[in-house]
Amino acid sequence: MAAAAEPGALGWLGGVSPRSGSPTSSPELGAGSRSRSGPGSGTGSGPERSGARPPGPAAPSHSFRKVTLTKPTFCHLCSDFIWGLAGILCDVCNFMSHEKCLKHVKTPCTSVAPSLVRVPVAHCFGPRGLYKRRFCSVCRKGLEALGLRCEVCELHVHPDCVPFACSDCRQCHQDGHREHDAHLHHWREGTLPSGARCELCRKTCGSSDVPAGVRCEWCGVQAHSVCSAGLAPECTFGRLRTLVLPPACVRLLSRNFSKMHCFRIPEIAVPEPGEPGDGEGWPALGRALTKAVCDPLTGDGEDSADGSVPAGPGREVGAPESGKQTLKIFDGSDAMQRNHFRTVTVPHLARSQEVLEAALRAYYIPEDPQGFQLQALPTPAQLGDTVAAGKVWSAGSTEEEGGRATCQAWVLRALPRTQEILKIYPAWLKVGVAYVSIRVTPQSTARSVVLEVLPLLGRQAEGVEGFQLVEVLMGSRQVQRTVLADEEPLLNRLHEIRQMSLRQMSQTRFYVAESRALAPRVSLFVGGLPPGLSPQEYRSLLDEAVASKAAVVTVSHVYSAQGAVVLDVACFAEAERLYMLVRDTAVRGRPLMALVLPEVLHTKLAPDCRPLLVFVNPRSGGLKGRDLLCSFRKLLNPHQVFELTNGGPLPGFHVFSQVPCFRVLVCGGDGTVGWVLTALEDMRHRLACPEPAVAILPLGTGNDLGRVLRWGAGYSGEDPFSVLLSVDEADAVLVDRWTILLDAHKAAGGEDSEAEAEPPKIVQMSNYCGIGIDAELSLDFHQAREEEPGKFRSRFHNKGVYVRVGLQKISHSRGLHRALRLQVEQQEVELPSIEGLIFINIPSWGSGADLWGSDSDSRFEKPRMDDGLLEVVGVTGVVHMGQVQSGLRSGIRIAQGSYFRVTLLKATPVQVDGEPWVQAPGHLIISAAGPKVHMLRKAKQKPRKAGPPKDARADGAPAPEGDPK
Ligand SMILES: [Zn+2]
Ligand SMILES: [Zn+2]
Ligand SMILES: [Zn+2]
Ligand SMILES: [Zn+2]
Ligand SMILES: [Zn+2]
Ligand SMILES: [Zn+2]
């Protein structure tokens, strides 16, 4: 049948003028459906859930009814208190509204929301946690107990509600399935601070009591859901525009790779027996694929059997009263196999029609009950036989009093259909959800559907061969695409899906897509390999370790110094296999690590865009690192935020290597900053932007470089959004970098046989280098830390500079000046009696102390960070160090220069930028290292004017609870 043009259809194209032959849509599917009391009905038409919400008739498909309020309640639309005793409640999704607000409701009901998703993108749920004052996107109730949060967008859901969540996460990259040029606001409901003001009407639009108001996940604009329709649909990324890596400039082709594999977000949920793991692994997925299901009803199962867990959303508030009964409802064969059910509570005297409606509501199925029935759950004995043996409740059946009392478990089934109306979405539309509706009959095949649809979409001239029908399962954790075989009978396929699970059917969508094959191409970063090998050697090492298939795997980049390679894999299955295998493989005793890397389409970047490459050390500063990681992923594009524990700084620099101009933010302690700066030095010649400016967000203690550059002594919970603003406004300054060559002689006395054959090592230094007492003190502390394996990993470990000498082996005979010799610019320098010798590059040492002092001195230049000179200072012991720390004294000024040679006559503690070790006797040669590094120094006065509180974006992060803003 032909698609009927509908007046509202053009509006859905979000203001983009439709081309001739542009798709039209039919309201038919919804119109014939069960009548709703809400404004407008019909699942077919409606605004997009994410993206433009054009004005015009909306059909949110709620099941509204008048209810008597028993406690203080707020309106989900206007966020105001509902005075009086009457409110309007949706039985399905719990949307609560004033009667007067009803006509403005545009928020779609959970039951139809999946069909309104513009581009299906799966979420990345992190571990379960306590998220106060957040609301479930599915049932709209507060997350009082443990909930789940997407690490990429602000979606919050109850564990029980996960299977019903929409796959409407932020689209952070192009995946080759659809290209999108226009970037639209991505609205998310109900995550606003209570003081938030509407961008359009300037009135309060947020609430901490109910999920009201919307915020764009990219630019942070906030508005009433009604007002959001009045804003321009295009998103310009707001204030962070020049820092964000636009999703249109990132490409990640994948079949089953998801953001999980790029970010390696751990999901610590413990998989229940017989249930696929929640994490990033494929074994679970493989199982799901073979069974043609995914997204099991995680967490929704046995624990709801006692009825204490929220039953279906249709239930009344309060415990089941007398006269009511609680029934277990299973959704199709899949749920029966897994023993996953939801409960509904209905009166004992409820008619079967009412029970069926309640069951459909519990599974958010908005369709006409006429098409469904409840079958008594077969006993295990019956299960082998045909299910039809059981008792049946269908919409029209008469009362069966006896049966209901005895049977408490029912299976929700769709009745077979002889024909139905199916929406077919064109995969090439850049904007909009427009689709065409066609009638599917027993004769319809995938091919006949394509044939029928093409003329309606104006593509008939291109021939049916160029197109295919794709079934897309839009799960909240995974979006799966399956190309249907040409001869596949479609009606059977629909029946099959419904038998498996009705929820799955409501999350399945059919696309007609160009069949030109998407050439698979996956960049796989493999780290943890032995350093210093040739490309051929890495190749054969990988062949040996993981049997990489030469025909489809090429080594595209070799980072020999870091022991890492980037593989170009031209086959999705092989990429998936390698990813899994690499993570379980060790080479020469070291575990390998794998990361799927996106590609930055650098030529598409706007000229004024200088995206920020963010490195976070999640082990720094307690849990703050982890929080910041999450905040920056949400504020920026998560593809520009790198966790340093996933292969260090290299993957980030590799991804950004072609970006013509970018900046860097390092979140971590001095050691982390040094680690990134060293990696930058190693990578510089391979970067299109060889001298990116580096900002610091200091975590933990110490942080001398952070102090000097005004980023503070340590992050104390400042709003991550303003941190990014400060980075954007910071000025670049130059800081010298130094190289220390460590050339150990054979250990005196033959004590340290390990150290004997060590070749010279080079480490980089940007703050200071201490020999003697200060290194010894930090070594004490350090070794304590080292006893907690995994908690601390030094950048020097990879370099192998640690000479394993226990502290007990250091002779504590005092007099460092007798144990070493110092040459400055080839001149021997006489040392006073000291216990510590320190080379300083920046005017902050040991957590903020001024070791050089401020007195002017005719012998030396005034110290600067960028003068190519180091200052050399001595301390006489612990007491002197304490006096320096408290500002009572400064160190003993010894020299200033640019080239130093230190000869250690015995094993001595040495520290560089706060990282200590024991250095075997030999030479230390300190000299300038390459070009100075461009560091960002925080601007002195915040020039930000106190404008309208757009800064409520502040809350964009997983903000501290009850943000007063
Ligand atoms: Zn209201
Ligand atoms: Zn609703
Ligand atoms: Zn929920
Ligand atoms: Zn998400
Ligand atoms: Zn926006
Ligand atoms: Zn407003």
CSV table of N, CA, C and O in Angstrom, one decimal, residues 219-297:
chain,number,residue,atom,x,y,z
A,219,CYS,N,25.7,20.9,24.7
A,219,CYS,CA,26.0,22.3,24.9
A,219,CYS,C,25.6,22.7,26.3
A,219,CYS,O,25.9,23.8,26.8
A,220,GLY,N,24.7,21.9,27.0
A,220,GLY,CA,24.3,22.2,28.3
A,220,GLY,C,23.2,23.2,28.4
A,220,GLY,O,22.8,23.6,29.5
A,221,VAL,N,22.6,23.6,27.3
A,221,VAL,CA,21.4,24.5,27.3
A,221,VAL,C,20.3,23.7,28.1
A,221,VAL,O,20.1,22.6,27.9
A,222,GLN,N,19.6,24.5,28.9
A,222,GLN,CA,18.5,23.9,29.7
A,222,GLN,C,17.2,24.6,29.4
A,222,GLN,O,17.2,25.8,29.1
A,223,ALA,N,16.2,23.9,29.4
A,223,ALA,CA,14.9,24.5,29.1
A,223,ALA,C,13.8,23.6,29.6
A,223,ALA,O,14.0,22.5,30.0
A,224,HIS,N,12.6,24.2,29.7
A,224,HIS,CA,11.4,23.4,29.9
A,224,HIS,C,11.2,22.5,28.7
A,224,HIS,O,11.6,22.9,27.6
A,225,SER,N,10.6,21.3,28.9
A,225,SER,CA,10.5,20.5,27.7
A,225,SER,C,9.6,21.1,26.6
A,225,SER,O,9.9,21.0,25.5
A,226,VAL,N,8.7,21.9,27.1
A,226,VAL,CA,7.8,22.6,26.1
A,226,VAL,C,8.6,23.7,25.4
A,226,VAL,O,8.6,23.8,24.2
A,227,CYS,N,9.4,24.4,26.2
A,227,CYS,CA,10.2,25.5,25.6
A,227,CYS,C,11.3,25.0,24.6
A,227,CYS,O,11.7,25.7,23.7
A,228,SER,N,11.8,23.8,24.9
A,228,SER,CA,12.9,23.4,24.1
A,228,SER,C,12.5,23.3,22.6
A,228,SER,O,13.4,23.5,21.7
A,229,ALA,N,11.2,23.2,22.3
A,229,ALA,CA,10.8,23.1,20.9
A,229,ALA,C,10.9,24.5,20.3
A,229,ALA,O,11.0,24.6,19.1
A,230,GLY,N,11.0,25.5,21.1
A,230,GLY,CA,11.1,26.9,20.6
A,230,GLY,C,12.5,27.3,20.3
A,230,GLY,O,12.7,28.4,19.8
A,231,LEU,N,13.5,26.5,20.7
A,231,LEU,CA,14.9,26.8,20.5
A,231,LEU,C,15.3,26.3,19.1
A,231,LEU,O,14.8,25.3,18.6
A,232,ALA,N,16.3,26.9,18.5
A,232,ALA,CA,16.9,26.4,17.3
A,232,ALA,C,17.4,25.0,17.5
A,232,ALA,O,18.0,24.7,18.5
A,233,PRO,N,17.0,24.1,16.6
A,233,PRO,CA,17.4,22.7,16.9
A,233,PRO,C,18.9,22.4,16.8
A,233,PRO,O,19.4,21.4,17.4
A,234,GLU,N,19.6,23.2,16.1
A,234,GLU,CA,21.1,22.9,15.9
A,234,GLU,C,21.8,23.2,17.2
A,234,GLU,O,21.6,24.2,17.9
A,235,CYS,N,22.7,22.3,17.5
A,235,CYS,CA,23.6,22.5,18.7
A,235,CYS,C,24.9,23.0,18.3
A,235,CYS,O,25.5,22.5,17.3
A,236,THR,N,25.4,24.0,18.9
A,236,THR,CA,26.7,24.6,18.6
A,236,THR,C,27.8,24.3,19.6
A,236,THR,O,28.8,24.8,19.7
A,237,PHE,N,27.5,23.4,20.5
A,237,PHE,CA,28.4,22.9,21.6
A,237,PHE,C,28.6,24.0,22.7
A,237,PHE,O,29.4,23.8,23.6
A,238,GLY,N,27.9,25.1,22.6
A,238,GLY,CA,28.0,26.1,23.6
A,238,GLY,C,29.4,26.6,23.9
A,238,GLY,O,30.3,26.7,23.0
A,239,ARG,N,29.6,26.9,25.1
A,239,ARG,CA,30.9,27.6,25.6
A,239,ARG,C,32.1,26.7,25.3
A,239,ARG,O,33.2,27.2,25.1
A,240,LEU,N,31.9,25.4,25.3
A,240,LEU,CA,33.1,24.5,25.2
A,240,LEU,C,33.4,24.2,23.7
A,240,LEU,O,34.1,23.3,23.4
A,241,ARG,N,32.7,25.0,22.8
A,241,ARG,CA,32.8,24.7,21.4
A,241,ARG,C,34.2,24.4,20.9
A,241,ARG,O,34.5,23.5,20.1
A,242,THR,N,35.2,25.3,21.3
A,242,THR,CA,36.5,25.1,20.7
A,242,THR,C,37.3,24.0,21.3
A,242,THR,O,38.3,23.6,20.9
A,243,LEU,N,36.7,23.4,22.4
A,243,LEU,CA,37.4,22.3,23.1
A,243,LEU,C,36.9,21.0,22.7
A,243,LEU,O,37.6,20.0,22.9
A,244,VAL,N,35.7,20.9,22.2
A,244,VAL,CA,35.0,19.6,22.0
A,244,VAL,C,35.5,19.1,20.6
A,244,VAL,O,35.6,19.8,19.6
A,245,LEU,N,35.7,17.8,20.6
A,245,LEU,CA,36.0,17.1,19.4
A,245,LEU,C,34.6,16.7,18.8
A,245,LEU,O,33.9,15.9,19.4
A,246,PRO,N,34.2,17.4,17.7
A,246,PRO,CA,32.8,17.1,17.2
A,246,PRO,C,32.6,15.7,16.8
A,246,PRO,O,33.5,15.1,16.1
A,247,PRO,N,31.5,15.1,17.1
A,247,PRO,CA,31.2,13.7,16.7
A,247,PRO,C,31.3,13.5,15.2
A,247,PRO,O,31.6,12.4,14.7
A,248,ALA,N,31.0,14.6,14.4
A,248,ALA,CA,31.1,14.4,12.9
A,248,ALA,C,32.5,14.2,12.5
A,248,ALA,O,32.8,13.8,11.4
A,249,CYS,N,33.5,14.6,13.4
A,249,CYS,CA,34.9,14.4,13.0
A,249,CYS,C,35.6,13.2,13.6
A,249,CYS,O,36.8,13.1,13.6
A,250,VAL,N,34.8,12.3,14.1
A,250,VAL,CA,35.3,11.1,14.6
A,250,VAL,C,34.6,9.9,13.9
A,250,VAL,O,33.4,9.9,13.8
A,251,ARG,N,35.4,9.0,13.5
A,251,ARG,CA,34.8,7.8,12.8
A,251,ARG,C,35.3,6.5,13.5
A,251,ARG,O,36.5,6.4,13.9
A,252,LEU,N,34.3,5.7,13.7
A,252,LEU,CA,34.7,4.4,14.4
A,252,LEU,C,33.8,3.4,13.7
A,252,LEU,O,32.6,3.3,14.0
A,253,LEU,N,34.3,2.7,12.7
A,253,LEU,CA,33.6,1.6,12.0
A,253,LEU,C,33.6,0.4,12.9
A,253,LEU,O,34.6,0.0,13.5
A,254,SER,N,32.4,-0.2,13.0
A,254,SER,CA,32.4,-1.4,13.9
A,254,SER,C,31.2,-2.2,13.6
A,254,SER,O,30.2,-1.7,13.0
A,255,ARG,N,31.3,-3.4,14.0
A,255,ARG,CA,30.1,-4.2,14.0
A,255,ARG,C,29.6,-4.3,15.4
A,255,ARG,O,28.6,-3.8,15.8
A,256,ASN,N,30.4,-4.9,16.2
A,256,ASN,CA,30.0,-5.1,17.6
A,256,ASN,C,30.8,-4.3,18.6
A,256,ASN,O,30.6,-4.3,19.8
A,257,PHE,N,31.8,-3.6,18.1
A,257,PHE,CA,32.6,-2.8,19.0
A,257,PHE,C,31.7,-1.7,19.4
A,257,PHE,O,31.0,-1.1,18.7
A,258,SER,N,31.8,-1.3,20.6
A,258,SER,CA,31.0,-0.2,21.1
A,258,SER,C,32.0,0.7,21.9
A,258,SER,O,33.2,0.5,21.9
A,259,LYS,N,31.4,1.8,22.4
A,259,LYS,CA,32.2,2.7,23.2
A,259,LYS,C,32.9,2.0,24.4
A,259,LYS,O,33.9,2.4,24.8
A,260,MET,N,32.2,0.9,24.9
A,260,MET,CA,32.8,0.1,25.9
A,260,MET,C,34.3,-0.3,25.6
A,260,MET,O,35.1,-0.3,26.4
A,261,HIS,N,34.4,-0.6,24.3
A,261,HIS,CA,35.7,-1.2,23.9
A,261,HIS,C,36.8,-0.1,23.7
A,261,HIS,O,38.0,-0.3,23.8
A,262,CYS,N,36.3,1.1,23.5
A,262,CYS,CA,37.2,2.3,23.4
A,262,CYS,C,37.6,2.8,24.8
A,262,CYS,O,38.7,3.1,25.0
A,263,PHE,N,36.6,2.8,25.6
A,263,PHE,CA,36.9,3.5,26.9
A,263,PHE,C,37.2,2.4,28.0
A,263,PHE,O,37.7,2.8,29.1
A,264,ARG,N,36.9,1.2,27.7
A,264,ARG,CA,37.1,0.1,28.7
A,264,ARG,C,36.5,0.5,30.0
A,264,ARG,O,37.2,0.4,31.1
A,265,ILE,N,35.2,0.8,30.0
A,265,ILE,CA,34.5,1.1,31.2
A,265,ILE,C,34.2,-0.2,31.9
A,265,ILE,O,33.6,-1.1,31.4
A,266,PRO,N,34.7,-0.3,33.1
A,266,PRO,CA,34.4,-1.6,33.8
A,266,PRO,C,33.0,-1.6,34.4
A,266,PRO,O,32.5,-0.6,34.9
A,267,GLU,N,32.3,-2.7,34.2
A,267,GLU,CA,31.0,-2.8,34.7
A,267,GLU,C,31.1,-3.9,35.7
A,267,GLU,O,31.2,-5.0,35.4
A,268,ILE,N,31.0,-3.5,37.0
A,268,ILE,CA,31.4,-4.5,38.0
A,268,ILE,C,30.2,-5.3,38.4
A,268,ILE,O,30.3,-6.2,39.2
A,269,ALA,N,29.0,-5.1,37.8
A,269,ALA,CA,27.9,-5.9,38.1
A,269,ALA,C,28.2,-7.4,38.0
A,269,ALA,O,28.9,-7.8,37.1
A,270,VAL,N,27.8,-8.2,39.0
A,270,VAL,CA,28.2,-9.6,39.0
A,270,VAL,C,27.1,-10.3,38.2
A,270,VAL,O,25.9,-10.2,38.5
A,271,PRO,N,27.5,-11.0,37.1
A,271,PRO,CA,26.5,-11.6,36.3
A,271,PRO,C,25.9,-12.8,37.1
A,271,PRO,O,26.6,-13.5,37.8
A,272,GLU,N,24.6,-12.9,36.9
A,272,GLU,CA,23.9,-14.0,37.6
A,272,GLU,C,24.1,-15.2,36.7
A,272,GLU,O,24.4,-15.1,35.6
A,273,PRO,N,24.0,-16.4,37.4
A,273,PRO,CA,24.2,-17.6,36.6
A,273,PRO,C,23.2,-17.7,35.4
A,273,PRO,O,22.1,-17.3,35.6
A,274,GLY,N,23.8,-18.1,34.4
A,274,GLY,CA,22.9,-18.2,33.2
A,274,GLY,C,22.6,-16.9,32.5
A,274,GLY,O,21.9,-16.9,31.6
A,275,GLU,N,23.3,-15.9,33.0
A,275,GLU,CA,23.0,-14.6,32.4
A,275,GLU,C,24.3,-14.0,31.8
A,275,GLU,O,25.3,-14.2,32.4
A,276,PRO,N,24.2,-13.5,30.6
A,276,PRO,CA,25.4,-12.9,30.0
A,276,PRO,C,26.0,-11.9,30.9
A,276,PRO,O,25.3,-11.2,31.6
A,277,GLY,N,27.3,-11.8,30.9
A,277,GLY,CA,28.0,-10.8,31.7
A,277,GLY,C,27.6,-9.4,31.2
A,277,GLY,O,27.2,-9.3,30.0
A,278,ASP,N,27.7,-8.5,32.1
A,278,ASP,CA,27.3,-7.1,31.7
A,278,ASP,C,28.4,-6.4,31.0
A,278,ASP,O,28.2,-5.3,30.4
A,279,GLY,N,29.6,-6.9,31.1
A,279,GLY,CA,30.7,-6.1,30.7
A,279,GLY,C,30.9,-6.0,29.2
A,279,GLY,O,30.0,-6.1,28.4
A,280,GLU,N,32.2,-5.8,28.8
A,280,GLU,CA,32.5,-5.5,27.4
A,280,GLU,C,32.7,-6.8,26.7
A,280,GLU,O,33.1,-6.7,25.5
A,281,GLY,N,32.6,-7.9,27.3
A,281,GLY,CA,33.1,-9.1,26.7
A,281,GLY,C,32.2,-9.6,25.5
A,281,GLY,O,31.0,-9.3,25.5
A,282,TRP,N,32.8,-10.4,24.7
A,282,TRP,CA,32.0,-10.9,23.6
A,282,TRP,C,31.4,-12.3,23.8
A,282,TRP,O,30.5,-12.6,23.1
A,283,PRO,N,31.9,-13.0,24.8
A,283,PRO,CA,31.3,-14.3,24.9
A,283,PRO,C,29.8,-14.2,25.1
A,283,PRO,O,29.0,-14.9,24.5
A,284,ALA,N,29.5,-13.2,26.0
A,284,ALA,CA,28.0,-13.0,26.2
A,284,ALA,C,27.3,-12.6,25.0
A,284,ALA,O,26.3,-13.1,24.6
A,285,LEU,N,28.0,-11.7,24.2
A,285,LEU,CA,27.3,-11.2,23.0
A,285,LEU,C,27.2,-12.4,22.0
A,285,LEU,O,26.2,-12.5,21.4
A,286,GLY,N,28.2,-13.2,22.0
A,286,GLY,CA,28.2,-14.3,21.0
A,286,GLY,C,26.9,-15.2,21.3
A,286,GLY,O,26.2,-15.5,20.4
A,287,ARG,N,26.7,-15.4,22.6
A,287,ARG,CA,25.5,-16.2,22.9
A,287,ARG,C,24.3,-15.5,22.5
A,287,ARG,O,23.4,-16.1,22.0
A,288,ALA,N,24.3,-14.2,22.8
A,288,ALA,CA,23.1,-13.4,22.5
A,288,ALA,C,22.8,-13.5,20.9
A,288,ALA,O,21.7,-13.6,20.5
A,289,LEU,N,23.9,-13.4,20.2
A,289,LEU,CA,23.7,-13.4,18.8
A,289,LEU,C,23.1,-14.7,18.3
A,289,LEU,O,22.3,-14.8,17.4
A,290,THR,N,23.6,-15.8,18.8
A,290,THR,CA,23.2,-17.1,18.3
A,290,THR,C,21.7,-17.3,18.7
A,290,THR,O,21.0,-18.0,18.0
A,291,LYS,N,21.3,-16.7,19.8
A,291,LYS,CA,19.9,-16.8,20.2
A,291,LYS,C,19.0,-15.7,19.7
A,291,LYS,O,17.8,-15.7,19.9
A,292,ALA,N,19.7,-14.8,18.9
A,292,ALA,CA,18.9,-13.7,18.3
A,292,ALA,C,18.2,-12.8,19.4
A,292,ALA,O,17.2,-12.3,19.2
A,293,VAL,N,18.8,-12.8,20.5
A,293,VAL,CA,18.3,-11.9,21.5
A,293,VAL,C,19.5,-11.2,22.2
A,293,VAL,O,20.6,-11.7,22.1
A,294,CYS,N,19.2,-10.1,22.8
A,294,CYS,CA,20.3,-9.5,23.6
A,294,CYS,C,19.5,-8.7,24.7
A,294,CYS,O,18.3,-8.7,24.7
A,295,ASP,N,20.3,-8.0,25.5
A,295,ASP,CA,19.7,-7.3,26.6
A,295,ASP,C,18.7,-8.1,27.4
A,295,ASP,O,17.5,-7.8,27.3
A,296,PRO,N,19.2,-9.1,28.0
A,296,PRO,CA,18.3,-9.8,28.9
A,296,PRO,C,17.7,-8.9,29.9
A,296,PRO,O,18.2,-7.8,30.2
A,297,LEU,N,16.7,-9.3,30.6
A,297,LEU,CA,16.1,-8.5,31.6
A,297,LEU,C,17.0,-8.5,32.8
A,297,LEU,O,16.7,-9.2,33.8
